[in-house]
Every structure is written in C-alpha cells, then in structure tokens.
Amino acid sequence: MNHYTVGVEQEFLLVDPESRRPVALAPQVREISRAPGDLDVQGELTPFQIEIATGITHSYEELDEQVRRARRVLVEAADSTGCRLVATGMPPIGKAGPPPGTDDPRYHQIEYSHRRLVIGQGACGLHVHVGVSSKAEALEASNKLRAWLPTLLALSANSPIYEGEDTGYASWRSMVWSRWPVSGPPPSWDGPEHYDRTVEAIISTQALLDRAMVYWDVRPSADHPTVEVRVADIPQLATEVVVLAELICAIVATEPSEQRVDDSVLRAAYWRASRDGVDGLAADPHTGKLSPAFDRVVALVEHVSVALHDRGTLSTVERQIDWLRHNGCGAARQRRCPDPESLVDMLIARTREET
C-alpha cells in the first residue's frame, strides 16, 4: 500500500460569528489565505463556502500535517475577514443562498441549466484522491469501493440540522446532493469504454454540462491521475478527515472479497446510512439485512487490515474507530447541543480544535 499517494479537498462553510448564519465572504477569505507549500485554496458553488486542497502526500504523517495546516490557514483567514470557518455538511442556521452564487461563468451556466437545485445548496463535503496509474485502475477502484460507500458515509455523517431544525437524517447533505442528475453511488464499470460511453450519453441529455459535473461519489478525476471519492460529509475534526482518507486508500489497495452489489439495494443502503449514520442500523448492500452500523465498520477495518498494517496506520485507525464508538459520528455530536446557536459555536470550536 505504501506506493499509493493521497490528497484531500476539504469544503467549509463561512458564518457570521454573531448571527451564526452563512456569510458570503469566500472571495475575501481566498484573497488573504495565500496558502503555503502545496495547499490550494479555491472557491465553491456559492460565496458562502471555501475549499482547500492538500498536495500529493505519501504517508499518514504527511497527510495529517497538511490537513491540519490547511484548516489553520483558513481559520486564520476567516478570522481576519470577520467571519468563522465551520466544518459541517449543511448550514445549521440559514441558507447558503439565495444566489448570487460564485461569480464564475461556469457556475452561472450551472445556475441557468439546473435552476433551483443550486439555490440554498451550501453542501460541504470531503473529497479524497488516491493516486492510480490509469483510468482503468480508477474504475477498478470504483468497483472495489461500491460496497463500502454506505459505511464511509455513515462514519462521516455530520449534517443533521438544517434551518435550525433536526432533519431526522444524520447526513442531510447526502440527501440534498442526491437531487443532482448524476450523484450517489456509481454504476459498476466494465472498463474505460463503458465509462466514457455512459458519460457521453448523459452529456447528450444536457443533464451534465461536461465531465467535471459527474458527481457520482466515486469517479476518475478529470484533472489528476487519481480516483476521487466524494461520499463523505466534511468531518468536524482533522483526525476524522485523515482516518477516512486512510480507509479509502486501504480499500483501493485491497482485493475485493465480495460479489457485485445490486444498484437498487446499494441505493437503499445509502438511504439508511444517510438517516442513521454510524450510531443506528446499517443495511448490508448485498442482502439488505439490517445490523448495528458499527458491525459494518468493524467488517470494513477487518477487510482492509493488511493494507492498513502495511502503511503503519492500523492501530491509529482502530483507536479512532473506538473513539467514534463512544462519542458518536458528527451528527450525534451536533444533536447533543441544546439549540442551533450553541451548535454553531461548538462547530466553530471543533473546526479549529486540531489546527
């Protein structure tokens, strides 16, 4: 597993410290957050959001350092502009909108073509890139990941509160994002020709403007020699980001041990993961049978234990999983706050906690 490289993109919300509502200061935050080294700060679909990407990393230690430094860069930039950085999948108070969205011609085109799907989006996720040698290897990795995507979603679930109310879902972000025409779990691929043929057919319908709008939760990156995994809510803590990335990299490095997953059952398992997170029940994506969600988490760690051991991170991942068992996923921690205002204050503190 040591030859695999990893990079992550973290998306954050910007909020006003008084009202706790989203604030459209991303251009200003980006302007003053000239990130050092390999870090890259980007705008997002709305000016209420900001994204920062690590460089290519070759070890857990290197990734951990860059993830923490990335958060520190944006925390300091947000503070300087009078707003606060928040790691949550959806805005707990208010909306990230209505438009204007990000002042970029492509985003304006998306607003025109996809209309109310863009309004109030504000969805913040974690994107993990694992280096691969070819598109064929990226699609093989996608097939390996399919059965474990609901488990990764459950582990990361961090968006239960929206517009001041509990949605009843641990990851409301994943439910909102599922409205896009091409989203959620990808199909099982027979190879690059199958992928290209499918994407070109969808582009012909104009449901996609281009290949960059392929929003399946796993896809070959359009710009890098990687497989990109987009299933996760942005976690509250930097440690959670790095452990999720390690699990994803380990799945890519491990030979699949299970049969092909039916698309319909997989989507149902997704729905269950979105609703319950890691603290309720999970559906086996092969059979639909329900069991405690942590049983699937334990099964995942067992499945990739050799790859994690080779990278020297097995004990680190096991400790974090044990911490989650006792503290709950991000959604459970959000729900312990007595009101939306204290929730936003908690998220502000947690976002900067490990910087």
JSON list of C-alpha atoms in Angstrom, two decimals, residues 203-339:
[
{"chain": "A", "resi": 203, "resn": "ILE", "atom": "CA", "xyz": [-23.87, 14.81, -21.52]},
{"chain": "A", "resi": 204, "resn": "SER", "atom": "CA", "xyz": [-26.03, 14.48, -24.67]},
{"chain": "A", "resi": 205, "resn": "THR", "atom": "CA", "xyz": [-29.14, 14.85, -22.47]},
{"chain": "A", "resi": 206, "resn": "GLN", "atom": "CA", "xyz": [-27.67, 18.13, -21.08]},
{"chain": "A", "resi": 207, "resn": "ALA", "atom": "CA", "xyz": [-28.09, 16.80, -17.54]},
{"chain": "A", "resi": 208, "resn": "LEU", "atom": "CA", "xyz": [-24.32, 17.33, -17.41]},
{"chain": "A", "resi": 209, "resn": "LEU", "atom": "CA", "xyz": [-22.57, 20.36, -18.84]},
{"chain": "A", "resi": 210, "resn": "ASP", "atom": "CA", "xyz": [-19.30, 18.47, -19.03]},
{"chain": "A", "resi": 211, "resn": "ARG", "atom": "CA", "xyz": [-17.30, 15.69, -17.40]},
{"chain": "A", "resi": 212, "resn": "ALA", "atom": "CA", "xyz": [-16.47, 17.90, -14.40]},
{"chain": "A", "resi": 213, "resn": "MET", "atom": "CA", "xyz": [-20.16, 17.69, -13.44]},
{"chain": "A", "resi": 214, "resn": "VAL", "atom": "CA", "xyz": [-20.02, 13.92, -12.99]},
{"chain": "A", "resi": 215, "resn": "TYR", "atom": "CA", "xyz": [-20.99, 13.94, -9.31]},
{"chain": "A", "resi": 216, "resn": "TRP", "atom": "CA", "xyz": [-21.02, 10.22, -8.61]},
{"chain": "A", "resi": 217, "resn": "ASP", "atom": "CA", "xyz": [-19.45, 9.54, -5.22]},
{"chain": "A", "resi": 218, "resn": "VAL", "atom": "CA", "xyz": [-16.54, 7.82, -6.96]},
{"chain": "A", "resi": 219, "resn": "ARG", "atom": "CA", "xyz": [-15.13, 8.95, -10.28]},
{"chain": "A", "resi": 220, "resn": "PRO", "atom": "CA", "xyz": [-11.87, 9.10, -12.20]},
{"chain": "A", "resi": 221, "resn": "SER", "atom": "CA", "xyz": [-10.57, 12.61, -11.62]},
{"chain": "A", "resi": 222, "resn": "ALA", "atom": "CA", "xyz": [-10.89, 14.88, -14.64]},
{"chain": "A", "resi": 223, "resn": "ASP", "atom": "CA", "xyz": [-7.67, 16.74, -13.79]},
{"chain": "A", "resi": 224, "resn": "HIS", "atom": "CA", "xyz": [-5.41, 14.33, -11.89]},
{"chain": "A", "resi": 225, "resn": "PRO", "atom": "CA", "xyz": [-4.25, 10.68, -12.20]},
{"chain": "A", "resi": 226, "resn": "THR", "atom": "CA", "xyz": [-6.43, 9.68, -9.27]},
{"chain": "A", "resi": 227, "resn": "VAL", "atom": "CA", "xyz": [-9.68, 8.05, -8.28]},
{"chain": "A", "resi": 228, "resn": "GLU", "atom": "CA", "xyz": [-11.75, 10.68, -6.46]},
{"chain": "A", "resi": 229, "resn": "VAL", "atom": "CA", "xyz": [-14.09, 9.62, -3.63]},
{"chain": "A", "resi": 230, "resn": "ARG", "atom": "CA", "xyz": [-16.75, 12.21, -2.75]},
{"chain": "A", "resi": 231, "resn": "VAL", "atom": "CA", "xyz": [-19.09, 10.27, -0.45]},
{"chain": "A", "resi": 232, "resn": "ALA", "atom": "CA", "xyz": [-18.28, 11.95, 2.88]},
{"chain": "A", "resi": 233, "resn": "ASP", "atom": "CA", "xyz": [-19.65, 14.95, 4.73]},
{"chain": "A", "resi": 234, "resn": "ILE", "atom": "CA", "xyz": [-16.84, 17.25, 5.82]},
{"chain": "A", "resi": 235, "resn": "PRO", "atom": "CA", "xyz": [-15.92, 15.92, 9.28]},
{"chain": "A", "resi": 236, "resn": "GLN", "atom": "CA", "xyz": [-15.69, 18.16, 12.32]},
{"chain": "A", "resi": 237, "resn": "LEU", "atom": "CA", "xyz": [-12.14, 17.12, 13.23]},
{"chain": "A", "resi": 238, "resn": "ALA", "atom": "CA", "xyz": [-8.93, 16.90, 11.24]},
{"chain": "A", "resi": 239, "resn": "THR", "atom": "CA", "xyz": [-8.25, 13.42, 12.66]},
{"chain": "A", "resi": 240, "resn": "GLU", "atom": "CA", "xyz": [-11.54, 12.19, 11.21]},
{"chain": "A", "resi": 241, "resn": "VAL", "atom": "CA", "xyz": [-10.52, 13.51, 7.78]},
{"chain": "A", "resi": 242, "resn": "VAL", "atom": "CA", "xyz": [-7.21, 11.66, 7.80]},
{"chain": "A", "resi": 243, "resn": "VAL", "atom": "CA", "xyz": [-8.67, 8.37, 9.08]},
{"chain": "A", "resi": 244, "resn": "LEU", "atom": "CA", "xyz": [-11.39, 8.41, 6.41]},
{"chain": "A", "resi": 245, "resn": "ALA", "atom": "CA", "xyz": [-8.73, 9.02, 3.78]},
{"chain": "A", "resi": 246, "resn": "GLU", "atom": "CA", "xyz": [-6.68, 6.11, 5.14]},
{"chain": "A", "resi": 247, "resn": "LEU", "atom": "CA", "xyz": [-9.68, 3.78, 4.99]},
{"chain": "A", "resi": 248, "resn": "ILE", "atom": "CA", "xyz": [-10.44, 4.81, 1.41]},
{"chain": "A", "resi": 249, "resn": "CYS", "atom": "CA", "xyz": [-6.83, 4.32, 0.34]},
{"chain": "A", "resi": 250, "resn": "ALA", "atom": "CA", "xyz": [-6.80, 0.91, 2.03]},
{"chain": "A", "resi": 251, "resn": "ILE", "atom": "CA", "xyz": [-9.95, -0.19, 0.16]},
{"chain": "A", "resi": 252, "resn": "VAL", "atom": "CA", "xyz": [-8.30, 0.77, -3.12]},
{"chain": "A", "resi": 253, "resn": "ALA", "atom": "CA", "xyz": [-5.21, -1.24, -2.13]},
{"chain": "A", "resi": 254, "resn": "THR", "atom": "CA", "xyz": [-7.19, -4.35, -1.10]},
{"chain": "A", "resi": 255, "resn": "GLU", "atom": "CA", "xyz": [-8.52, -7.03, -3.41]},
{"chain": "A", "resi": 256, "resn": "PRO", "atom": "CA", "xyz": [-12.33, -7.19, -3.38]},
{"chain": "A", "resi": 257, "resn": "SER", "atom": "CA", "xyz": [-13.71, -10.10, -1.37]},
{"chain": "A", "resi": 258, "resn": "GLU", "atom": "CA", "xyz": [-17.41, -9.71, -2.09]},
{"chain": "A", "resi": 259, "resn": "GLN", "atom": "CA", "xyz": [-19.66, -10.24, -5.07]},
{"chain": "A", "resi": 260, "resn": "ARG", "atom": "CA", "xyz": [-21.08, -7.44, -7.21]},
{"chain": "A", "resi": 261, "resn": "VAL", "atom": "CA", "xyz": [-23.61, -5.24, -5.42]},
{"chain": "A", "resi": 262, "resn": "ASP", "atom": "CA", "xyz": [-27.05, -4.65, -6.93]},
{"chain": "A", "resi": 263, "resn": "ASP", "atom": "CA", "xyz": [-27.63, -0.96, -7.70]},
{"chain": "A", "resi": 264, "resn": "SER", "atom": "CA", "xyz": [-31.08, -0.79, -6.09]},
{"chain": "A", "resi": 265, "resn": "VAL", "atom": "CA", "xyz": [-30.02, -2.46, -2.84]},
{"chain": "A", "resi": 266, "resn": "LEU", "atom": "CA", "xyz": [-26.93, -0.23, -2.70]},
{"chain": "A", "resi": 267, "resn": "ARG", "atom": "CA", "xyz": [-29.06, 2.91, -3.00]},
{"chain": "A", "resi": 268, "resn": "ALA", "atom": "CA", "xyz": [-31.30, 1.64, -0.22]},
{"chain": "A", "resi": 269, "resn": "ALA", "atom": "CA", "xyz": [-28.21, 1.04, 1.95]},
{"chain": "A", "resi": 270, "resn": "TYR", "atom": "CA", "xyz": [-27.15, 4.63, 1.15]},
{"chain": "A", "resi": 271, "resn": "TRP", "atom": "CA", "xyz": [-30.50, 5.92, 2.34]},
{"chain": "A", "resi": 272, "resn": "ARG", "atom": "CA", "xyz": [-30.14, 4.01, 5.59]},
{"chain": "A", "resi": 273, "resn": "ALA", "atom": "CA", "xyz": [-26.61, 5.34, 6.13]},
{"chain": "A", "resi": 274, "resn": "SER", "atom": "CA", "xyz": [-27.82, 8.90, 5.45]},
{"chain": "A", "resi": 275, "resn": "ARG", "atom": "CA", "xyz": [-30.60, 8.50, 8.01]},
{"chain": "A", "resi": 276, "resn": "ASP", "atom": "CA", "xyz": [-28.85, 6.62, 10.82]},
{"chain": "A", "resi": 277, "resn": "GLY", "atom": "CA", "xyz": [-25.17, 7.48, 10.45]},
{"chain": "A", "resi": 278, "resn": "VAL", "atom": "CA", "xyz": [-22.87, 5.20, 12.40]},
{"chain": "A", "resi": 279, "resn": "ASP", "atom": "CA", "xyz": [-24.99, 5.26, 15.55]},
{"chain": "A", "resi": 280, "resn": "GLY", "atom": "CA", "xyz": [-28.02, 3.35, 14.28]},
{"chain": "A", "resi": 281, "resn": "LEU", "atom": "CA", "xyz": [-28.61, 0.44, 11.92]},
{"chain": "A", "resi": 282, "resn": "ALA", "atom": "CA", "xyz": [-26.92, -0.26, 8.61]},
{"chain": "A", "resi": 283, "resn": "ALA", "atom": "CA", "xyz": [-28.17, -2.26, 5.63]},
{"chain": "A", "resi": 284, "resn": "ASP", "atom": "CA", "xyz": [-25.91, -4.89, 4.11]},
{"chain": "A", "resi": 285, "resn": "PRO", "atom": "CA", "xyz": [-25.63, -3.67, 0.49]},
{"chain": "A", "resi": 286, "resn": "HIS", "atom": "CA", "xyz": [-25.76, -7.27, -0.75]},
{"chain": "A", "resi": 287, "resn": "THR", "atom": "CA", "xyz": [-28.78, -8.58, 1.17]},
{"chain": "A", "resi": 288, "resn": "GLY", "atom": "CA", "xyz": [-30.44, -5.51, 2.70]},
{"chain": "A", "resi": 289, "resn": "LYS", "atom": "CA", "xyz": [-30.29, -7.20, 6.11]},
{"chain": "A", "resi": 290, "resn": "LEU", "atom": "CA", "xyz": [-30.09, -4.71, 8.98]},
{"chain": "A", "resi": 291, "resn": "SER", "atom": "CA", "xyz": [-27.48, -4.85, 11.74]},
{"chain": "A", "resi": 292, "resn": "PRO", "atom": "CA", "xyz": [-25.78, -2.31, 14.03]},
{"chain": "A", "resi": 293, "resn": "ALA", "atom": "CA", "xyz": [-23.88, 0.17, 11.86]},
{"chain": "A", "resi": 294, "resn": "PHE", "atom": "CA", "xyz": [-20.69, -0.45, 13.79]},
{"chain": "A", "resi": 295, "resn": "ASP", "atom": "CA", "xyz": [-20.77, -4.09, 12.69]},
{"chain": "A", "resi": 296, "resn": "ARG", "atom": "CA", "xyz": [-20.19, -2.85, 9.14]},
{"chain": "A", "resi": 297, "resn": "VAL", "atom": "CA", "xyz": [-17.43, -0.52, 10.36]},
{"chain": "A", "resi": 298, "resn": "VAL", "atom": "CA", "xyz": [-15.69, -3.43, 12.09]},
{"chain": "A", "resi": 299, "resn": "ALA", "atom": "CA", "xyz": [-16.09, -5.53, 8.94]},
{"chain": "A", "resi": 300, "resn": "LEU", "atom": "CA", "xyz": [-14.51, -2.73, 6.88]},
{"chain": "A", "resi": 301, "resn": "VAL", "atom": "CA", "xyz": [-11.49, -2.43, 9.17]},
{"chain": "A", "resi": 302, "resn": "GLU", "atom": "CA", "xyz": [-11.04, -6.21, 9.09]},
{"chain": "A", "resi": 303, "resn": "HIS", "atom": "CA", "xyz": [-11.32, -6.20, 5.29]},
{"chain": "A", "resi": 304, "resn": "VAL", "atom": "CA", "xyz": [-8.51, -3.65, 4.89]},
{"chain": "A", "resi": 305, "resn": "SER", "atom": "CA", "xyz": [-6.41, -4.56, 7.95]},
{"chain": "A", "resi": 306, "resn": "VAL", "atom": "CA", "xyz": [-3.47, -5.88, 5.92]},
{"chain": "A", "resi": 307, "resn": "ALA", "atom": "CA", "xyz": [-3.26, -2.69, 3.84]},
{"chain": "A", "resi": 308, "resn": "LEU", "atom": "CA", "xyz": [-3.52, -0.53, 6.97]},
{"chain": "A", "resi": 309, "resn": "HIS", "atom": "CA", "xyz": [-0.83, -2.60, 8.69]},
{"chain": "A", "resi": 310, "resn": "ASP", "atom": "CA", "xyz": [1.48, -2.21, 5.69]},
{"chain": "A", "resi": 311, "resn": "ARG", "atom": "CA", "xyz": [1.08, 1.57, 5.87]},
{"chain": "A", "resi": 312, "resn": "GLY", "atom": "CA", "xyz": [1.60, 1.55, 9.65]},
{"chain": "A", "resi": 313, "resn": "THR", "atom": "CA", "xyz": [-1.83, 3.02, 10.44]},
{"chain": "A", "resi": 314, "resn": "LEU", "atom": "CA", "xyz": [-3.90, 0.05, 11.65]},
{"chain": "A", "resi": 315, "resn": "SER", "atom": "CA", "xyz": [-3.63, 0.94, 15.35]},
{"chain": "A", "resi": 316, "resn": "THR", "atom": "CA", "xyz": [-4.32, 4.62, 14.60]},
{"chain": "A", "resi": 317, "resn": "VAL", "atom": "CA", "xyz": [-7.48, 3.77, 12.67]},
{"chain": "A", "resi": 318, "resn": "GLU", "atom": "CA", "xyz": [-8.63, 1.31, 15.34]},
{"chain": "A", "resi": 319, "resn": "ARG", "atom": "CA", "xyz": [-8.20, 3.96, 18.08]},
{"chain": "A", "resi": 320, "resn": "GLN", "atom": "CA", "xyz": [-10.23, 6.50, 16.11]},
{"chain": "A", "resi": 321, "resn": "ILE", "atom": "CA", "xyz": [-12.98, 3.97, 15.40]},
{"chain": "A", "resi": 322, "resn": "ASP", "atom": "CA", "xyz": [-13.13, 3.16, 19.13]},
{"chain": "A", "resi": 323, "resn": "TRP", "atom": "CA", "xyz": [-13.36, 6.91, 19.85]},
{"chain": "A", "resi": 324, "resn": "LEU", "atom": "CA", "xyz": [-16.27, 7.20, 17.42]},
{"chain": "A", "resi": 325, "resn": "ARG", "atom": "CA", "xyz": [-17.99, 4.24, 19.05]},
{"chain": "A", "resi": 326, "resn": "HIS", "atom": "CA", "xyz": [-18.03, 6.12, 22.35]},
{"chain": "A", "resi": 327, "resn": "ASN", "atom": "CA", "xyz": [-18.56, 9.67, 21.07]},
{"chain": "A", "resi": 328, "resn": "GLY", "atom": "CA", "xyz": [-20.74, 9.11, 18.00]},
{"chain": "A", "resi": 329, "resn": "CYS", "atom": "CA", "xyz": [-20.38, 10.44, 14.49]},
{"chain": "A", "resi": 330, "resn": "GLY", "atom": "CA", "xyz": [-20.52, 14.16, 13.84]},
{"chain": "A", "resi": 331, "resn": "ALA", "atom": "CA", "xyz": [-24.31, 14.08, 13.62]},
{"chain": "A", "resi": 332, "resn": "ALA", "atom": "CA", "xyz": [-24.66, 12.60, 17.10]},
{"chain": "A", "resi": 333, "resn": "ARG", "atom": "CA", "xyz": [-22.33, 15.27, 18.49]},
{"chain": "A", "resi": 334, "resn": "GLN", "atom": "CA", "xyz": [-24.32, 18.02, 16.76]},
{"chain": "A", "resi": 335, "resn": "ARG", "atom": "CA", "xyz": [-27.57, 16.73, 18.25]},
{"chain": "A", "resi": 336, "resn": "ARG", "atom": "CA", "xyz": [-26.23, 17.00, 21.80]},
{"chain": "A", "resi": 337, "resn": "CYS", "atom": "CA", "xyz": [-26.19, 20.79, 21.53]},
{"chain": "A", "resi": 338, "resn": "PRO", "atom": "CA", "xyz": [-29.23, 22.38, 23.23]},
{"chain": "A", "resi": 339, "resn": "ASP", "atom": "CA", "xyz": [-30.00, 24.91, 20.47]}
]
